[in-house]
Short mmCIF file of C-alpha atoms and ligand atoms in Angstrom, two decimals:
data_model
loop_
_atom_site.label_atom_id
_atom_site.label_comp_id
_atom_site.label_asym_id
_atom_site.label_seq_id
_atom_site.Cartn_x
_atom_site.Cartn_y
_atom_site.Cartn_z
CA MET I 1 -31.93 36.38 -23.75
CA LYS I 2 -29.31 34.82 -21.47
CA ASN I 3 -29.45 31.06 -20.90
CA GLU I 4 -29.60 29.53 -17.42
CA LEU I 5 -26.31 27.98 -16.32
CA LYS I 6 -25.39 26.20 -13.15
CA ILE I 7 -21.73 26.31 -12.13
CA LEU I 8 -20.46 23.64 -9.76
CA LEU I 9 -17.39 25.01 -8.00
CA ALA I 10 -14.90 22.47 -6.73
CA SER I 11 -13.70 22.90 -3.17
CA PRO I 12 -10.93 22.74 -2.08
CA ARG I 13 -9.38 24.55 -5.05
CA GLY I 14 -6.57 27.01 -5.66
CA PHE I 15 -3.63 27.80 -3.43
CA CYS I 16 -2.30 25.06 -1.15
CA ALA I 17 -0.20 25.66 1.96
CA GLY I 18 3.08 25.09 0.08
CA VAL I 19 2.21 27.70 -2.56
CA ASP I 20 0.99 30.19 0.05
CA ARG I 21 4.25 29.77 1.94
CA ALA I 22 6.47 30.13 -1.14
CA ILE I 23 4.76 33.35 -2.29
CA GLU I 24 4.87 34.74 1.25
CA ILE I 25 8.61 33.99 1.43
CA VAL I 26 9.23 36.08 -1.71
CA ASN I 27 7.01 38.94 -0.49
CA ARG I 28 8.67 38.99 2.93
CA ALA I 29 12.16 38.78 1.44
CA ILE I 30 11.43 41.83 -0.76
CA LYS I 31 10.04 43.69 2.27
CA LYS I 32 12.93 42.75 4.53
CA PHE I 33 15.89 42.99 2.14
CA GLY I 34 14.53 45.40 -0.50
CA SER I 35 14.51 44.70 -4.23
CA PRO I 36 15.68 43.06 -6.28
CA VAL I 37 15.39 39.59 -4.85
CA TYR I 38 16.28 36.77 -7.21
CA VAL I 39 14.06 33.70 -7.51
CA ARG I 40 15.43 30.51 -9.06
CA HIS I 41 12.72 29.12 -11.38
CA GLU I 42 9.06 30.25 -11.24
CA ILE I 43 8.36 30.32 -7.51
CA VAL I 44 5.12 28.45 -8.31
CA HIS I 45 3.85 27.55 -11.77
CA ASN I 46 1.49 30.42 -12.38
CA LYS I 47 2.14 33.30 -14.77
CA GLN I 48 -0.02 35.84 -12.93
CA VAL I 49 1.70 35.13 -9.62
CA VAL I 50 5.13 35.42 -11.26
CA ASP I 51 4.19 38.68 -13.05
CA GLU I 52 2.92 40.26 -9.80
CA LEU I 53 6.11 39.32 -7.96
CA LYS I 54 8.20 40.75 -10.82
CA GLU I 55 6.36 44.05 -10.38
CA ARG I 56 7.20 44.02 -6.67
CA GLY I 57 10.90 43.50 -7.32
CA ALA I 58 11.56 39.79 -7.94
CA ILE I 59 13.90 38.76 -10.76
CA PHE I 60 13.34 35.22 -12.01
CA VAL I 61 16.29 33.17 -13.25
CA GLU I 62 16.57 29.52 -14.22
CA GLU I 63 20.10 29.02 -12.92
CA LEU I 64 22.26 30.73 -10.30
CA SER I 65 24.81 31.53 -13.05
CA GLU I 66 22.30 34.12 -14.40
CA ILE I 67 22.39 36.18 -11.19
CA GLN I 68 24.14 39.46 -11.96
CA ASP I 69 24.33 40.99 -8.48
CA LEU I 70 25.68 38.33 -6.12
CA SER I 71 25.05 40.55 -3.10
CA ARG I 72 21.26 40.08 -3.46
CA PRO I 73 19.27 37.23 -1.84
CA VAL I 74 18.05 34.31 -3.93
CA ILE I 75 15.01 32.14 -3.23
CA PHE I 76 14.60 28.54 -4.38
CA SER I 77 11.15 27.65 -5.72
CA ALA I 78 8.47 25.52 -4.02
CA HIS I 79 9.31 22.55 -6.30
CA GLY I 80 12.65 21.90 -4.60
CA VAL I 81 16.18 21.88 -5.97
CA PRO I 82 18.93 19.30 -6.47
CA LYS I 83 21.67 19.36 -3.81
CA THR I 84 24.06 20.96 -6.32
CA VAL I 85 22.06 24.21 -6.15
CA PRO I 86 22.63 25.14 -2.46
CA GLU I 87 26.21 23.87 -2.90
CA GLU I 88 26.72 26.29 -5.79
CA ALA I 89 25.08 29.09 -3.78
CA LYS I 90 27.54 28.47 -0.93
CA ILE I 91 30.53 28.54 -3.29
CA LYS I 92 29.27 31.85 -4.72
CA ASN I 93 28.68 33.13 -1.18
CA LEU I 94 25.03 33.85 -2.00
CA PHE I 95 22.44 34.44 0.71
CA TYR I 96 19.64 32.00 -0.13
CA VAL I 97 16.22 31.14 1.24
CA ASP I 98 14.76 27.75 0.40
CA ALA I 99 11.00 27.90 -0.38
CA THR I 100 10.76 24.16 -1.13
CA CYS I 101 7.36 22.91 0.07
CA PRO I 102 7.85 20.90 3.28
CA LEU I 103 5.95 18.01 1.66
CA VAL I 104 8.50 17.90 -1.17
CA SER I 105 11.31 18.09 1.42
CA LYS I 106 9.69 15.07 3.11
CA VAL I 107 10.20 13.06 -0.11
CA HIS I 108 13.81 14.30 -0.29
CA ARG I 109 14.49 13.06 3.27
CA GLU I 110 12.78 9.72 2.47
CA SER I 111 15.07 9.20 -0.52
CA GLU I 112 18.18 10.00 1.53
CA GLN I 113 17.16 7.63 4.30
CA LEU I 114 16.42 4.80 1.85
CA HIS I 115 19.78 5.36 0.16
CA ARG I 116 21.57 5.27 3.53
CA ASN I 117 19.80 2.00 4.31
CA GLY I 118 21.05 0.43 1.09
CA TYR I 119 17.85 0.54 -1.01
CA ASN I 120 17.56 0.86 -4.77
CA ILE I 121 14.99 3.60 -5.32
CA ILE I 122 12.33 4.01 -7.99
CA LEU I 123 10.71 7.45 -8.40
CA ILE I 124 7.28 7.63 -10.03
CA GLY I 125 7.07 11.04 -11.69
CA HIS I 126 7.27 13.15 -14.82
CA LYS I 127 10.66 13.48 -16.51
CA ASN I 128 12.04 17.03 -16.55
CA HIS I 129 9.52 18.39 -14.01
CA PRO I 130 11.53 20.59 -11.59
CA GLU I 131 10.30 18.58 -8.59
CA VAL I 132 11.57 15.35 -10.17
CA ILE I 133 14.91 16.98 -11.04
CA GLY I 134 15.14 18.19 -7.42
CA THR I 135 14.28 14.81 -5.90
CA MET I 136 16.65 12.86 -8.16
CA GLY I 137 19.32 15.41 -7.34
CA GLN I 138 19.25 14.57 -3.63
CA LEU I 139 21.38 11.51 -4.32
CA PRO I 140 24.39 10.70 -6.51
CA ALA I 141 23.52 10.36 -10.22
CA GLY I 142 22.07 6.96 -11.07
CA SER I 143 20.82 6.23 -7.51
CA ILE I 144 17.16 6.82 -8.42
CA LYS I 145 15.39 5.22 -11.41
CA LEU I 146 12.50 7.26 -12.85
CA VAL I 147 9.32 5.59 -14.11
CA GLU I 148 6.49 7.54 -15.72
CA THR I 149 4.15 4.71 -16.76
CA SER I 150 3.36 1.03 -16.20
CA GLU I 151 5.17 0.36 -19.51
CA ASP I 152 8.32 1.78 -17.93
CA VAL I 153 7.92 -0.72 -15.07
CA ILE I 154 7.92 -3.61 -17.57
CA LYS I 155 11.28 -2.36 -18.89
CA LEU I 156 12.88 -2.21 -15.41
CA ASP I 157 15.75 -4.60 -14.86
CA GLN I 158 14.81 -7.49 -12.55
CA ASN I 159 18.36 -7.16 -11.13
CA LEU I 160 17.20 -4.06 -9.27
CA PHE I 161 15.98 -6.57 -6.72
CA GLU I 162 19.48 -7.67 -5.87
CA LYS I 163 19.30 -4.94 -3.24
CA PRO I 164 16.19 -4.06 -1.20
CA LEU I 165 13.88 -1.93 -3.35
CA ALA I 166 11.62 1.04 -2.54
CA TYR I 167 9.51 3.53 -4.47
CA ILE I 168 8.73 7.18 -3.86
CA THR I 169 6.53 9.52 -5.93
CA GLN I 170 6.19 13.09 -7.14
CA THR I 171 3.69 14.98 -4.95
CA THR I 172 1.33 16.16 -7.70
CA LEU I 173 0.54 13.00 -9.66
CA SER I 174 -2.83 11.54 -10.59
CA ILE I 175 -3.83 9.30 -7.68
CA ASP I 176 -5.46 6.72 -9.95
CA ASP I 177 -2.65 6.56 -12.54
CA THR I 178 -0.08 6.29 -9.75
CA ALA I 179 -2.06 3.47 -8.11
CA GLU I 180 -1.83 1.55 -11.41
CA ILE I 181 1.94 2.06 -11.62
CA ILE I 182 2.38 1.03 -7.97
CA SER I 183 0.35 -2.09 -8.61
CA SER I 184 2.62 -2.93 -11.62
CA LEU I 185 5.67 -2.39 -9.42
CA LYS I 186 4.26 -4.62 -6.68
CA SER I 187 3.48 -7.42 -9.07
CA LYS I 188 6.99 -7.30 -10.60
CA PHE I 189 8.90 -6.72 -7.34
CA LYS I 190 6.98 -8.56 -4.61
CA ASN I 191 8.64 -7.00 -1.54
CA ILE I 192 9.00 -3.45 -2.81
CA LYS I 193 8.61 -0.93 0.01
CA GLY I 194 6.45 2.20 -0.30
CA PRO I 195 6.34 5.39 1.75
CA VAL I 196 4.69 5.09 5.21
CA LYS I 197 2.40 7.98 4.26
CA GLN I 198 1.87 8.41 0.52
CA ASP I 199 3.94 11.11 -1.19
CA ILE I 200 1.06 12.53 -3.27
CA CYS I 201 0.18 15.49 -1.09
CA TYR I 202 -3.06 16.37 0.69
CA ALA I 203 -3.72 19.31 -1.67
CA THR I 204 -3.37 17.21 -4.83
CA THR I 205 -5.58 14.51 -3.29
CA ASN I 206 -8.34 16.91 -2.20
CA ARG I 207 -8.41 18.83 -5.49
CA GLN I 208 -8.65 15.59 -7.50
CA ASN I 209 -11.40 14.25 -5.23
CA ALA I 210 -13.40 17.48 -5.63
CA VAL I 211 -13.11 17.25 -9.43
CA LYS I 212 -14.18 13.58 -9.39
CA GLU I 213 -17.24 14.47 -7.36
CA ILE I 214 -18.43 17.03 -9.89
CA ALA I 215 -17.13 16.12 -13.36
CA SER I 216 -19.66 13.42 -14.32
CA LYS I 217 -22.54 15.87 -13.70
CA CYS I 218 -21.15 18.55 -16.04
CA ASP I 219 -21.44 19.33 -19.76
CA MET I 220 -18.07 21.08 -19.64
CA PHE I 221 -15.32 21.35 -17.04
CA PHE I 222 -12.73 24.11 -16.64
CA VAL I 223 -9.55 23.92 -14.62
CA ILE I 224 -7.77 27.21 -14.05
CA GLY I 225 -4.01 26.76 -14.04
CA SER I 226 -0.87 27.19 -16.10
CA LYS I 227 0.21 24.71 -18.76
CA ASN I 228 3.38 23.86 -16.79
CA SER I 229 1.43 23.31 -13.56
CA SER I 230 1.57 19.55 -13.04
CA ASN I 231 -1.31 19.38 -10.56
CA SER I 232 -3.57 21.54 -12.81
CA VAL I 233 -2.91 19.40 -15.89
CA ARG I 234 -3.68 16.29 -13.77
CA LEU I 235 -7.04 17.85 -12.77
CA VAL I 236 -8.08 18.09 -16.43
CA GLU I 237 -7.16 14.42 -16.92
CA VAL I 238 -9.08 13.48 -13.78
CA ALA I 239 -12.17 15.38 -14.98
CA LYS I 240 -12.05 13.60 -18.34
CA LYS I 241 -11.62 10.18 -16.72
CA ALA I 242 -14.44 10.93 -14.28
CA GLY I 243 -16.84 11.41 -17.18
CA CYS I 244 -16.58 14.95 -18.55
CA ILE I 245 -14.75 14.58 -21.84
CA ASN I 246 -15.14 18.33 -22.56
CA SER I 247 -12.64 19.34 -19.91
CA GLU I 248 -10.09 22.07 -20.54
CA LEU I 249 -7.30 23.97 -18.89
CA VAL I 250 -7.91 27.73 -18.69
CA HIS I 251 -4.64 29.64 -18.83
CA THR I 252 -3.41 33.04 -19.97
CA GLU I 253 -3.07 32.05 -23.61
CA ASN I 254 -6.50 30.58 -24.28
CA LYS I 255 -9.93 32.17 -24.35
CA LEU I 256 -13.05 30.83 -22.72
CA PRO I 257 -15.18 29.01 -25.32
CA ILE I 258 -18.21 31.18 -24.60
CA ASP I 259 -20.25 29.87 -27.56
CA LYS I 260 -19.91 26.31 -26.22
CA ILE I 261 -20.63 27.42 -22.64
CA LYS I 262 -23.86 29.09 -23.77
CA LYS I 263 -25.11 25.68 -24.92
CA CYS I 264 -24.43 24.04 -21.53
CA THR I 265 -26.81 23.70 -18.60
CA ARG I 266 -24.16 22.79 -16.08
CA ILE I 267 -20.40 23.33 -15.98
CA GLY I 268 -17.72 22.55 -13.42
CA VAL I 269 -14.91 24.85 -12.34
CA ALA I 270 -11.77 23.97 -10.38
CA SER I 271 -8.33 25.49 -10.01
CA GLY I 272 -4.86 24.09 -9.51
CA ALA I 273 -2.81 24.54 -6.34
CA SER I 274 -0.85 27.45 -7.83
CA ALA I 275 -3.82 29.40 -9.26
CA PRO I 276 -5.06 32.48 -7.37
CA GLU I 277 -8.77 32.55 -6.42
CA ARG I 278 -9.31 35.85 -8.23
CA LEU I 279 -8.83 34.01 -11.55
CA VAL I 280 -11.77 31.78 -10.62
CA GLN I 281 -13.87 34.82 -9.75
CA ASN I 282 -12.85 36.54 -13.01
CA LEU I 283 -13.92 33.47 -14.98
CA ILE I 284 -17.31 33.41 -13.26
CA SER I 285 -17.77 37.18 -13.90
CA GLU I 286 -16.96 36.68 -17.59
CA ILE I 287 -19.50 33.86 -17.89
CA ARG I 288 -22.13 35.98 -16.10
CA GLU I 289 -21.97 38.46 -19.00
CA TYR I 290 -23.50 35.77 -21.23
CA CYS I 291 -25.48 33.48 -18.90
CA ASN I 292 -27.74 33.66 -15.83
CA VAL I 293 -25.43 31.86 -13.45
CA SER I 294 -26.38 29.98 -10.30
CA LEU I 295 -23.43 28.83 -8.23
CA GLU I 296 -23.07 25.72 -6.10
CA GLU I 297 -19.89 25.05 -4.14
CA VAL I 298 -19.19 21.33 -3.78
CA VAL I 299 -16.98 20.81 -0.73
CA VAL I 300 -15.26 17.46 -0.31
CA ALA I 301 -12.72 18.42 2.38
CA GLU I 302 -11.72 21.25 4.72
CA GLU I 303 -8.07 22.31 4.57
CA LYS I 304 -6.37 23.85 7.57
CA VAL I 305 -2.74 23.09 6.73
CA VAL I 306 -0.32 25.98 7.33
CA PHE I 307 3.49 25.68 7.01
CA LYS I 308 5.94 27.69 9.10
CA LEU I 309 8.05 30.29 7.34
CA PRO I 310 11.85 30.12 7.46
CA LYS I 311 13.29 32.24 10.30
CA THR I 312 15.40 34.24 7.84
CA VAL I 313 12.32 36.01 6.43
CA ASN I 314 10.39 36.39 9.65
S1 SF4 G 401 0.82 20.89 -4.30
FE1 SF4 G 401 1.34 19.77 -2.43
S2 SF4 G 401 3.54 19.40 -2.54
FE2 SF4 G 401 3.06 21.01 -4.06
S3 SF4 G 401 3.35 22.93 -2.97
FE3 SF4 G 401 1.21 22.38 -2.67
S4 SF4 G 401 1.14 21.22 -0.73
FE4 SF4 G 401 3.27 21.30 -1.42
#
């Protein structure tokens, strides 16, 4: 006999406006210019999305030097790129379309403006994440100092304050962890300036709030998203901190722990900003094979954000 299981579905979940836009840019480019179309880095961090676009005619490369046919268009991923990338594309005479999320571009413009105004800049973010590489690459090397933790703040040189000082952040960080780091920065550097509107984006904020709302009521919590998806990994951390220690990322390489799920009475499900909704529905269908599922959608915010597409693919 199947056991009774309630699934609390986090809402908002899944694709954000920046991801929607980036995928649409690749689809439109293939339609308009034919295949292949090159894409520098995974357009968004989701294996299924990347595999589908490959089938339609996208070729993914990590660097422009890997492009074999320089007559084909190339698209830059939603995470943003250092300034050297469009510069290299121009030298190679490549036709490129920039799918950087406008909210990441906003952070790029902030950093440039601060630099012009003579500020030392601290970026709160994760080393080696493509967004961080892109943001640091907006300015000459050494202009932005990266901090990942409050411990990193302790190590910062007090001399940084010889010039006015400002911080910016990656868009997909944990809101609570970032608040701690900002508070450490503010206690070490009293007049440090922050962004007028926080850099952590609306989609990250809403998805974390939805997880917080549900996690403490659940025996297990599942976040659908790839291992390299920063915002998805943060959602698992948020679920654990909010009270559901049995929280896991569900990605292509791991299987659902059905035996554990069968012992639960209530589980939570969320998905990262780069995970398609059909993966959520597939997960629910799989669980239904073993449990009598009742679904409850827990909505913490409505999202109506839509970003314009670049004219070149319209
Ligand atoms: S998570 Fe936020 S910053 Fe990243 S693509 Fe989506 S809207 Fe843009």
